[in-house]
Amino acid sequence: MEQNQDQHSPKSHRFDLIILGASGFTGKYVVKEALKFLNNPSSPLKSIALAGRNVTKLTQTLQWASQPNPPPSLPILTADTTDPASLRALCNQTSLILNCVGPFRLYGEPVVAACVDTGCNYLDICGEPEFMERMEANYHDRAVETGSLVVSACGFDSVPAELGFMFNSRQWVSPAAPNRVEAFLSTESEKRIVGNFATYESAILGFANAHKLQELRKSRPRRAKPVVPGPSPSNGETIENQKKIGLWAVKLPSADSIVVRRTLAILTENPHGLAGLNEHAEIIEKREAFWSSVKPAHFGVKLGSKSLLGLFRNITAGIFIGLFGSFAFGRRLLLNFPSFFSLGWFSKKGPSEEEVKSASFKMWFVGHGFSNVSLATQRNTKPDTEIITRVMGPEVGYVTTPIILIQCALILLGQRDNLPKGGTYPPGIIFGSTDLQERLQQNGISFDIISKTTISS
């Protein structure tokens, strides 16, 4: 491809998208999901290539993902995150890279750098705050210049949290306004639930390098904070019983709250959202109307369980990471014996297909606020209204994540002119005003209003 060709025109590329890391635990499920939309008459996805280090594993992945049908004839490309030239070669053949190679702290930056340098668009399934914020610090300006749209966290981290927050926020019709929205995550399964080892490794490395995230934030200009009506909420109890949704809960140190806050900060600086590359009037009107209906609120995420015993299992695994994750020998123990230290939550083998099929998630959004925003200015005022909504879907890592990633990719391919020219952003600010929520609902991820009630003082 000639360097001076239009980076946003699919005709200038050999492939619509390339899935990098396609043979990994999550990557193979991304391939399986992508094949559902390949050459579908209503889909913009007409050509895919798979990329990674091992051609044999990639071939096996394609065979597995195609069952029970014979595998389509997809190009298989070799690339390695330690070889910048191989990554640039990928970018020069496509308009979009889907990066499934984690932990992103270790392997993600060379891929972002290659995409930004060539003007290729980039989506990943990262849930690592330090990586995402570092990519923004290092590559945003260059991405704007080259027209590369770089969007991390396009999986279970953190689209259900972002769209779920917006869905709850939009139920507060003026003059009502939210003060805080808390998300409570619960996972369920008829069988045991086993997480992706790369997710476990990312959590350990994130804890070990938490100081780097703080240093990065101190080195950057402070972002504008949204104005939230009413007092700042208290920290509350360490363990709480949410009777209305039937869960015991504890605060979850996840990427979700950080990603939501990044989107709200960008929205504070751009109240009508981000202008698209070449929007027409109807899309501009729709975008501005959507973002005017999203109200800021304090946001946090908590891990929920139907029983105290299940909650203490999660707490114990977190304590192990806290105790051993801060020094090298401890990290080696955690990574060498994941099943033991996570109390069975994570394994190097990953879950079986039957375990994946049996699992699901529910994410409850409990919003507290004011029936009239004017009440928030009164002394000693407390929220008088509660709105509960819910996002619900299949297993988080291997089913929900590929569904979200592929729908984001289809929107980017089919609606590129309606999205910003380039830059590094969280998914909410890019896809919030598109039809992503409707697409997810059509693919097994539901958004429901549970209740709207008045809180007695």
Coordinates of C-alpha atoms in Angstrom, one line a residue:
M1 CA 0.0 0.0 0.0
E2 CA 1.3 3.4 -0.9
Q3 CA 1.8 5.6 2.2
N4 CA 0.0 8.6 0.6
Q5 CA -3.3 6.6 0.1
D6 CA -6.4 7.5 2.2
Q7 CA -5.9 5.8 5.5
H8 CA -9.7 5.7 6.1
S9 CA -10.7 4.1 2.9
P10 CA -11.1 0.3 3.1
K11 CA -10.2 0.1 -0.6
S12 CA -6.7 1.1 0.1
H13 CA -6.1 -1.9 2.3
R14 CA -5.8 -5.6 1.7
F15 CA -7.8 -6.5 4.8
D16 CA -10.6 -4.9 6.7
L17 CA -9.1 -6.1 10.0
I18 CA -6.3 -8.2 11.3
I19 CA -6.6 -10.2 14.6
L20 CA -3.3 -10.1 16.3
G21 CA -2.7 -12.9 18.9
A22 CA -5.5 -14.9 17.4
S23 CA -4.3 -18.2 18.8
G24 CA -4.4 -17.1 22.4
F25 CA -7.0 -18.0 25.0
T26 CA -9.2 -15.0 24.2
G27 CA -8.0 -14.5 20.6
K28 CA -9.4 -17.8 19.4
Y29 CA -12.9 -16.8 20.7
V30 CA -12.5 -13.4 19.0
V31 CA -11.8 -15.3 15.7
K32 CA -14.9 -17.4 16.3
E33 CA -17.1 -14.3 16.9
A34 CA -15.6 -12.4 13.9
L35 CA -16.4 -15.3 11.5
K36 CA -20.2 -14.8 12.2
F37 CA -20.0 -11.4 10.5
L38 CA -17.6 -12.2 7.7
N39 CA -19.2 -11.6 4.3
N40 CA -22.6 -11.2 5.9
P41 CA -24.7 -8.9 3.6
S42 CA -25.4 -6.4 6.4
S43 CA -21.8 -6.4 7.7
P44 CA -18.9 -4.2 6.5
L45 CA -16.5 -7.0 7.3
K46 CA -15.4 -8.6 4.0
S47 CA -11.8 -9.6 4.7
I48 CA -9.9 -10.9 7.7
A49 CA -6.4 -12.0 8.4
L50 CA -5.0 -13.8 11.5
A51 CA -1.6 -12.9 12.8
G52 CA 0.8 -14.2 15.5
R53 CA 4.1 -15.9 16.0
N54 CA 3.1 -19.5 15.3
V55 CA 1.5 -20.4 12.0
T56 CA 0.6 -23.9 13.1
K57 CA -1.3 -22.6 16.2
L58 CA -3.1 -20.0 14.1
T59 CA -4.2 -22.7 11.6
Q60 CA -5.5 -24.8 14.4
T61 CA -7.3 -21.8 15.8
L62 CA -9.1 -21.2 12.5
Q63 CA -10.1 -24.8 12.3
W64 CA -11.5 -24.7 15.8
A65 CA -13.3 -21.4 15.4
S66 CA -15.0 -22.6 12.2
Q67 CA -16.6 -25.7 13.6
P68 CA -18.8 -27.4 12.5
N69 CA -18.1 -25.8 9.1
P70 CA -14.9 -26.2 7.2
P71 CA -12.4 -23.3 7.8
P72 CA -12.6 -20.4 5.3
S73 CA -9.5 -19.5 3.4
L74 CA -8.1 -16.7 5.6
P75 CA -4.6 -15.4 5.2
I76 CA -2.3 -16.2 8.2
L77 CA 0.5 -13.7 8.8
T78 CA 3.5 -14.0 11.1
A79 CA 4.2 -11.1 13.4
D80 CA 5.9 -10.7 16.8
T81 CA 5.6 -7.8 19.2
T82 CA 9.4 -7.8 19.6
D83 CA 9.7 -7.2 15.8
P84 CA 8.6 -3.6 14.9
A85 CA 9.0 -4.3 11.2
S86 CA 6.6 -7.2 11.3
L87 CA 4.0 -5.0 13.1
R88 CA 4.4 -2.2 10.6
A89 CA 3.9 -4.8 7.8
L90 CA 0.6 -5.8 9.4
C91 CA -0.6 -2.1 9.7
N92 CA 0.2 -1.4 6.1
Q93 CA -2.2 -4.1 5.0
T94 CA -5.3 -3.2 7.0
S95 CA -7.4 -0.4 8.3
L96 CA -7.8 -2.0 11.8
I97 CA -5.8 -4.1 14.2
L98 CA -7.6 -6.0 16.9
N99 CA -4.9 -6.7 19.6
C100 CA -5.4 -9.7 21.8
V101 CA -1.8 -10.1 23.0
G102 CA -1.6 -9.5 26.8
P103 CA -0.5 -8.6 29.3
F104 CA -0.5 -5.3 27.5
R105 CA 2.1 -3.8 29.9
L106 CA 4.6 -6.3 28.5
Y107 CA 3.5 -6.6 24.8
G108 CA 1.1 -3.8 23.9
E109 CA 3.1 -0.7 23.3
P110 CA 5.0 -1.8 20.1
V111 CA 1.6 -2.6 18.5
V112 CA 0.2 0.9 19.4
A113 CA 3.3 2.5 18.2
A114 CA 3.1 0.8 14.8
C115 CA -0.5 1.6 14.4
V116 CA -0.1 5.3 15.3
D117 CA 3.0 5.6 13.0
T118 CA 1.1 4.2 10.0
G119 CA -2.3 5.7 10.6
C120 CA -3.9 2.3 11.3
N121 CA -6.8 2.1 13.7
Y122 CA -6.4 0.0 16.9
L123 CA -8.7 -1.7 19.3
D124 CA -7.8 -4.0 22.2
I125 CA -9.2 -5.8 25.2
C126 CA -6.9 -4.3 27.8
G127 CA -7.9 -3.8 31.4
E128 CA -4.7 -2.2 32.6
P129 CA -5.0 1.4 33.7
E130 CA -1.3 2.2 33.6
F131 CA -0.9 0.9 30.0
M132 CA -4.0 2.9 28.8
E133 CA -3.0 6.1 30.4
R134 CA 0.6 5.8 29.3
M135 CA -0.5 5.2 25.7
E136 CA -2.5 8.4 25.9
A137 CA 0.4 10.3 27.2
N138 CA 2.9 9.0 24.7
Y139 CA 0.8 8.6 21.5
H140 CA -2.3 10.8 21.5
D141 CA -0.9 13.8 19.7
R142 CA 0.8 11.7 17.1
A143 CA -2.4 9.6 16.6
V144 CA -4.4 12.7 16.0
E145 CA -1.9 13.8 13.4
T146 CA -1.8 10.5 11.5
G147 CA -5.6 9.7 11.9
S148 CA -5.0 6.6 14.0
L149 CA -7.9 5.9 16.3
V150 CA -6.6 4.0 19.4
V151 CA -9.2 2.6 21.7
S152 CA -8.4 0.3 24.6
A153 CA -10.7 -1.6 27.0
C154 CA -13.1 -2.8 24.2
G155 CA -14.1 -5.9 26.1
F156 CA -15.7 -6.8 29.4
D157 CA -13.1 -4.3 30.7
S158 CA -14.7 -1.8 30.4
V159 CA -17.7 -1.5 28.0
P160 CA -20.4 -2.9 30.3
A161 CA -19.3 -0.5 33.0
E162 CA -19.2 2.5 30.6
L163 CA -22.4 1.8 28.8
G164 CA -24.1 0.6 32.0
F165 CA -23.2 3.9 33.8
M166 CA -24.5 5.9 30.8
F167 CA -27.7 3.8 30.7
N168 CA -28.3 4.5 34.4
S169 CA -27.3 8.2 34.1
R170 CA -29.8 8.8 31.2
Q171 CA -32.7 7.5 33.4
W172 CA -32.3 10.7 35.5
V173 CA -34.5 12.9 33.4
S174 CA -34.3 16.6 34.2
P175 CA -34.8 18.2 36.7
A176 CA -33.6 14.9 38.3
A177 CA -29.9 14.3 38.7
P178 CA -27.7 11.5 40.0
N179 CA -25.1 12.0 42.8
R180 CA -23.5 8.6 42.7
V181 CA -23.8 5.4 40.8
E182 CA -22.3 2.2 42.2
A183 CA -21.8 -0.9 40.0
F184 CA -22.1 -4.4 41.6
L185 CA -20.6 -7.2 39.6
S186 CA -21.6 -10.8 40.1
T187 CA -20.6 -13.9 38.1
E188 CA -22.6 -17.1 38.0
S189 CA -22.0 -20.6 36.7
E190 CA -23.4 -24.1 37.0
K191 CA -19.8 -25.2 36.9
R192 CA -16.7 -23.7 38.4
I193 CA -15.5 -20.4 36.9
V194 CA -11.9 -20.3 35.7
G195 CA -10.4 -17.0 34.5
N196 CA -7.8 -16.2 31.9
F197 CA -4.2 -16.5 33.2
A198 CA -3.2 -13.3 31.3
T199 CA -5.9 -11.4 33.3
Y200 CA -4.4 -12.8 36.5
E201 CA -0.9 -11.9 35.4
S202 CA -2.0 -8.4 34.5
A203 CA -3.6 -7.9 38.0
I204 CA -0.3 -9.0 39.7
L205 CA 1.9 -6.8 37.5
G206 CA -0.6 -3.9 37.9
F207 CA -0.3 -4.2 41.7
A208 CA 3.5 -4.4 41.5
N209 CA 3.7 -1.3 39.4
A210 CA 1.0 0.8 41.0
H211 CA 3.6 3.5 41.8
K212 CA 4.3 4.0 38.1
L213 CA 0.7 4.9 37.5
Q214 CA 0.8 7.5 40.3
E215 CA 4.1 8.9 38.9
L216 CA 2.6 9.1 35.4
R217 CA -0.5 11.0 36.7
K218 CA 1.6 13.4 38.7
S219 CA 3.7 14.2 35.6
R220 CA 0.7 15.1 33.5
P221 CA -1.6 18.1 33.5
R222 CA -4.7 17.7 35.6
R223 CA -7.9 17.1 33.8
A224 CA -11.1 19.0 34.5
K225 CA -13.4 17.2 36.9
P226 CA -17.1 17.0 36.2
V227 CA -19.4 18.9 38.5
V228 CA -21.6 16.5 40.4
P229 CA -24.6 17.9 42.3
G230 CA -24.7 17.3 46.0
P231 CA -22.1 16.2 48.5
S232 CA -19.3 13.7 47.9
P233 CA -20.4 10.2 49.0
S234 CA -18.7 8.6 52.0
N235 CA -16.5 5.6 51.6
G236 CA -19.1 3.4 53.2
E237 CA -18.5 0.0 54.8
T238 CA -15.8 -2.4 53.7
I239 CA -18.3 -5.2 53.3
E240 CA -21.9 -4.4 52.6
N241 CA -25.2 -6.2 52.1
Q242 CA -27.2 -4.9 49.2
K243 CA -30.5 -6.6 50.0
K244 CA -32.4 -5.1 47.0
I245 CA -30.1 -7.0 44.6
G246 CA -29.3 -9.9 46.9
L247 CA -25.6 -9.5 47.1
W248 CA -22.8 -9.1 49.6
A249 CA -20.2 -6.8 48.1
V250 CA -16.7 -5.5 48.6
K251 CA -14.9 -2.7 46.7
L252 CA -13.2 -4.0 43.5
P253 CA -9.9 -2.3 42.4
S254 CA -10.7 -2.6 38.7
A255 CA -10.1 -0.6 35.5
D256 CA -13.8 0.1 35.1
S257 CA -14.1 3.1 37.5
I258 CA -10.9 4.6 36.1
V259 CA -12.1 4.3 32.5
V260 CA -15.5 5.7 33.3
R261 CA -13.8 8.7 35.0
R262 CA -11.6 9.3 31.9
T263 CA -14.7 9.4 29.7
L264 CA -16.4 11.8 32.1
A265 CA -13.3 14.0 32.1
I266 CA -13.2 14.1 28.3
L267 CA -17.0 14.9 28.3
T268 CA -16.4 17.8 30.7
E269 CA -13.9 19.2 28.3
N270 CA -16.2 18.4 25.3
P271 CA -19.8 18.7 26.5
H272 CA -21.2 17.6 23.1
G273 CA -18.8 14.7 22.7
L274 CA -16.1 14.4 20.1
A275 CA -16.7 15.5 16.5
G276 CA -16.5 12.9 13.8
L277 CA -14.1 12.9 10.9
N278 CA -16.8 13.7 8.4
E279 CA -20.2 13.8 10.1
H280 CA -23.4 14.9 8.4
A281 CA -26.0 17.1 10.2
E282 CA -28.2 14.2 11.4
I283 CA -25.3 12.4 13.1
I284 CA -24.1 15.7 14.7
E285 CA -27.6 16.3 16.1
K286 CA -27.9 12.7 17.4
R287 CA -24.4 12.9 19.1
E288 CA -25.1 16.2 20.8
A289 CA -28.5 15.0 22.0
F290 CA -27.0 11.8 23.4
W291 CA -24.3 13.5 25.4
S292 CA -26.6 16.2 26.7
S293 CA -28.6 13.4 28.3
V294 CA -25.6 11.8 30.1
K295 CA -25.2 13.3 33.6
P296 CA -22.0 13.0 35.6
A297 CA -21.9 11.2 38.9
H298 CA -19.5 9.7 41.4
F299 CA -18.8 6.1 40.2
G300 CA -17.3 3.0 41.8
V301 CA -17.3 -0.8 41.2
K302 CA -17.8 -3.5 43.8
L303 CA -17.5 -7.3 43.5
G304 CA -20.7 -9.0 44.6
S305 CA -21.5 -12.5 45.8
K306 CA -24.7 -14.2 46.9
S307 CA -23.0 -15.5 50.0
L308 CA -20.4 -14.2 52.5
L309 CA -18.4 -17.3 51.9
G310 CA -18.0 -16.6 48.2
L311 CA -17.1 -13.0 49.0
F312 CA -14.4 -14.0 51.5
R313 CA -12.9 -16.3 48.8
N314 CA -12.4 -13.2 46.6
I315 CA -11.0 -11.2 49.5
T316 CA -8.5 -14.0 50.3
A317 CA -7.3 -14.1 46.7
G318 CA -6.8 -10.3 46.8
I319 CA -4.9 -10.6 50.1
F320 CA -2.5 -13.1 48.5
I321 CA -1.8 -10.7 45.6
G322 CA -1.3 -7.9 48.1
L323 CA 1.1 -9.9 50.2
F324 CA 3.2 -11.5 47.5
G325 CA 2.8 -9.1 44.5
S326 CA 5.1 -6.4 45.9
F327 CA 8.4 -8.4 45.6
A328 CA 9.9 -10.5 42.8
F329 CA 10.0 -13.9 44.6
G330 CA 6.4 -13.5 45.7
R331 CA 5.3 -12.7 42.1
R332 CA 7.0 -15.8 40.9
L333 CA 5.1 -17.9 43.4
L334 CA 1.8 -16.2 42.4
L335 CA 2.4 -16.8 38.7
N336 CA 3.8 -20.3 39.0
F337 CA 0.8 -21.5 41.2
P338 CA -2.1 -19.5 40.0
S339 CA -4.8 -22.0 41.0
F340 CA -3.6 -22.2 44.6
F341 CA -3.1 -18.5 45.2
S342 CA -6.4 -17.5 43.5
L343 CA -8.3 -20.3 45.2
G344 CA -9.2 -21.8 41.9
W345 CA -10.3 -18.6 40.2
F346 CA -7.4 -18.7 37.6
S347 CA -5.5 -21.4 35.9
K348 CA -2.8 -21.6 33.2
K349 CA -5.0 -24.0 31.3
G350 CA -8.0 -21.8 31.3
P351 CA -11.6 -23.0 31.3
S352 CA -13.1 -25.8 29.2
E353 CA -15.7 -25.0 26.6
E354 CA -18.4 -26.4 28.8
E355 CA -17.3 -24.1 31.7
V356 CA -17.4 -21.1 29.4
K357 CA -20.9 -21.9 28.1
S358 CA -22.3 -22.3 31.7
A359 CA -21.0 -19.0 33.0
S360 CA -22.7 -15.6 33.0
F361 CA -22.5 -12.1 34.6
K362 CA -24.8 -9.5 36.1
M363 CA -23.7 -6.0 36.7
W364 CA -26.1 -4.0 38.8
F365 CA -26.0 -0.1 38.7
V366 CA -27.5 1.4 41.9
G367 CA -27.9 5.2 41.4
H368 CA -28.7 7.6 44.2
G369 CA -29.5 11.2 43.4
F370 CA -32.1 14.0 43.6
S371 CA -35.6 14.2 42.2
N372 CA -34.8 17.9 41.5
V373 CA -31.2 19.1 41.1
S374 CA -32.1 22.2 43.1
L375 CA -32.3 20.0 46.2
A376 CA -28.6 19.3 45.9
T377 CA -27.7 22.9 46.9
Q378 CA -29.6 22.8 50.2
R379 CA -27.6 22.3 53.4
N380 CA -27.4 18.8 54.9
T381 CA -29.4 17.5 51.9
K382 CA -29.4 13.8 51.1
P383 CA -30.4 11.9 47.9
D384 CA -34.1 11.3 47.8
T385 CA -34.3 9.0 44.7
E386 CA -32.8 5.6 43.8
I387 CA -32.6 4.1 40.3
I388 CA -31.4 0.6 39.7
T389 CA -30.5 -0.7 36.3
R390 CA -28.7 -3.9 35.2
V391 CA -26.4 -5.1 32.4
M392 CA -26.5 -8.9 32.0
G393 CA -24.8 -11.3 29.6
P394 CA -22.8 -14.5 29.0
E395 CA -19.3 -15.5 30.4
V396 CA -17.1 -12.4 30.7
G397 CA -13.7 -13.3 29.2
Y398 CA -14.3 -15.6 26.3
V399 CA -17.9 -14.7 25.2
T400 CA -18.8 -11.2 26.3
T401 CA -15.4 -9.8 25.5
P402 CA -15.3 -11.1 21.9
I403 CA -18.9 -9.9 21.3
I404 CA -18.0 -6.4 22.4
L405 CA -14.7 -6.2 20.6
I406 CA -16.2 -7.4 17.3
Q407 CA -19.2 -5.0 17.5
C408 CA -16.8 -2.1 18.2
A409 CA -14.8 -3.2 15.2
L410 CA -17.9 -3.3 13.0
I411 CA -18.9 0.2 14.1
L412 CA -15.4 1.5 13.4
L413 CA -15.4 -0.1 9.9
G414 CA -18.9 0.9 8.9
Q415 CA -19.2 4.3 10.6
R416 CA -15.6 5.6 10.5
D417 CA -16.6 9.0 9.2
N418 CA -18.8 9.5 12.4
L419 CA -15.9 8.9 14.7
P420 CA -13.0 11.2 15.6
K421 CA -10.1 11.5 13.1
G422 CA -7.6 10.0 15.6
G423 CA -6.3 9.9 19.1
T424 CA -6.2 7.6 22.1
Y425 CA -9.5 7.3 24.0
P426 CA -11.5 5.1 26.3
P427 CA -14.4 3.3 24.6
G428 CA -17.3 5.2 26.2
I429 CA -16.4 8.5 24.6
I430 CA -16.0 6.9 21.2
F431 CA -18.9 4.5 21.0
G432 CA -21.3 5.9 23.6
S433 CA -23.4 7.8 21.1
T434 CA -23.3 5.1 18.4
D435 CA -25.6 2.1 18.2
L436 CA -23.2 -0.1 20.3
Q437 CA -25.8 -0.6 23.1
E438 CA -28.4 -1.8 20.5
R439 CA -25.9 -4.1 18.9
L440 CA -24.9 -5.7 22.2
Q441 CA -28.6 -6.2 23.0
Q442 CA -29.0 -8.0 19.7
N443 CA -26.1 -10.2 20.6
G444 CA -27.0 -11.4 24.1
I445 CA -26.1 -8.6 26.4
S446 CA -29.2 -6.9 27.9
F447 CA -29.7 -3.5 29.5
D448 CA -32.7 -3.3 31.9
I449 CA -34.4 -0.8 34.2
I450 CA -35.0 -2.6 37.5
S451 CA -36.6 0.0 39.7
K452 CA -37.1 3.7 40.3
T453 CA -38.0 4.6 44.0
T454 CA -38.2 7.5 46.4
I455 CA -35.9 7.2 49.4
S456 CA -37.5 8.2 52.7
S457 CA -35.3 10.4 54.8

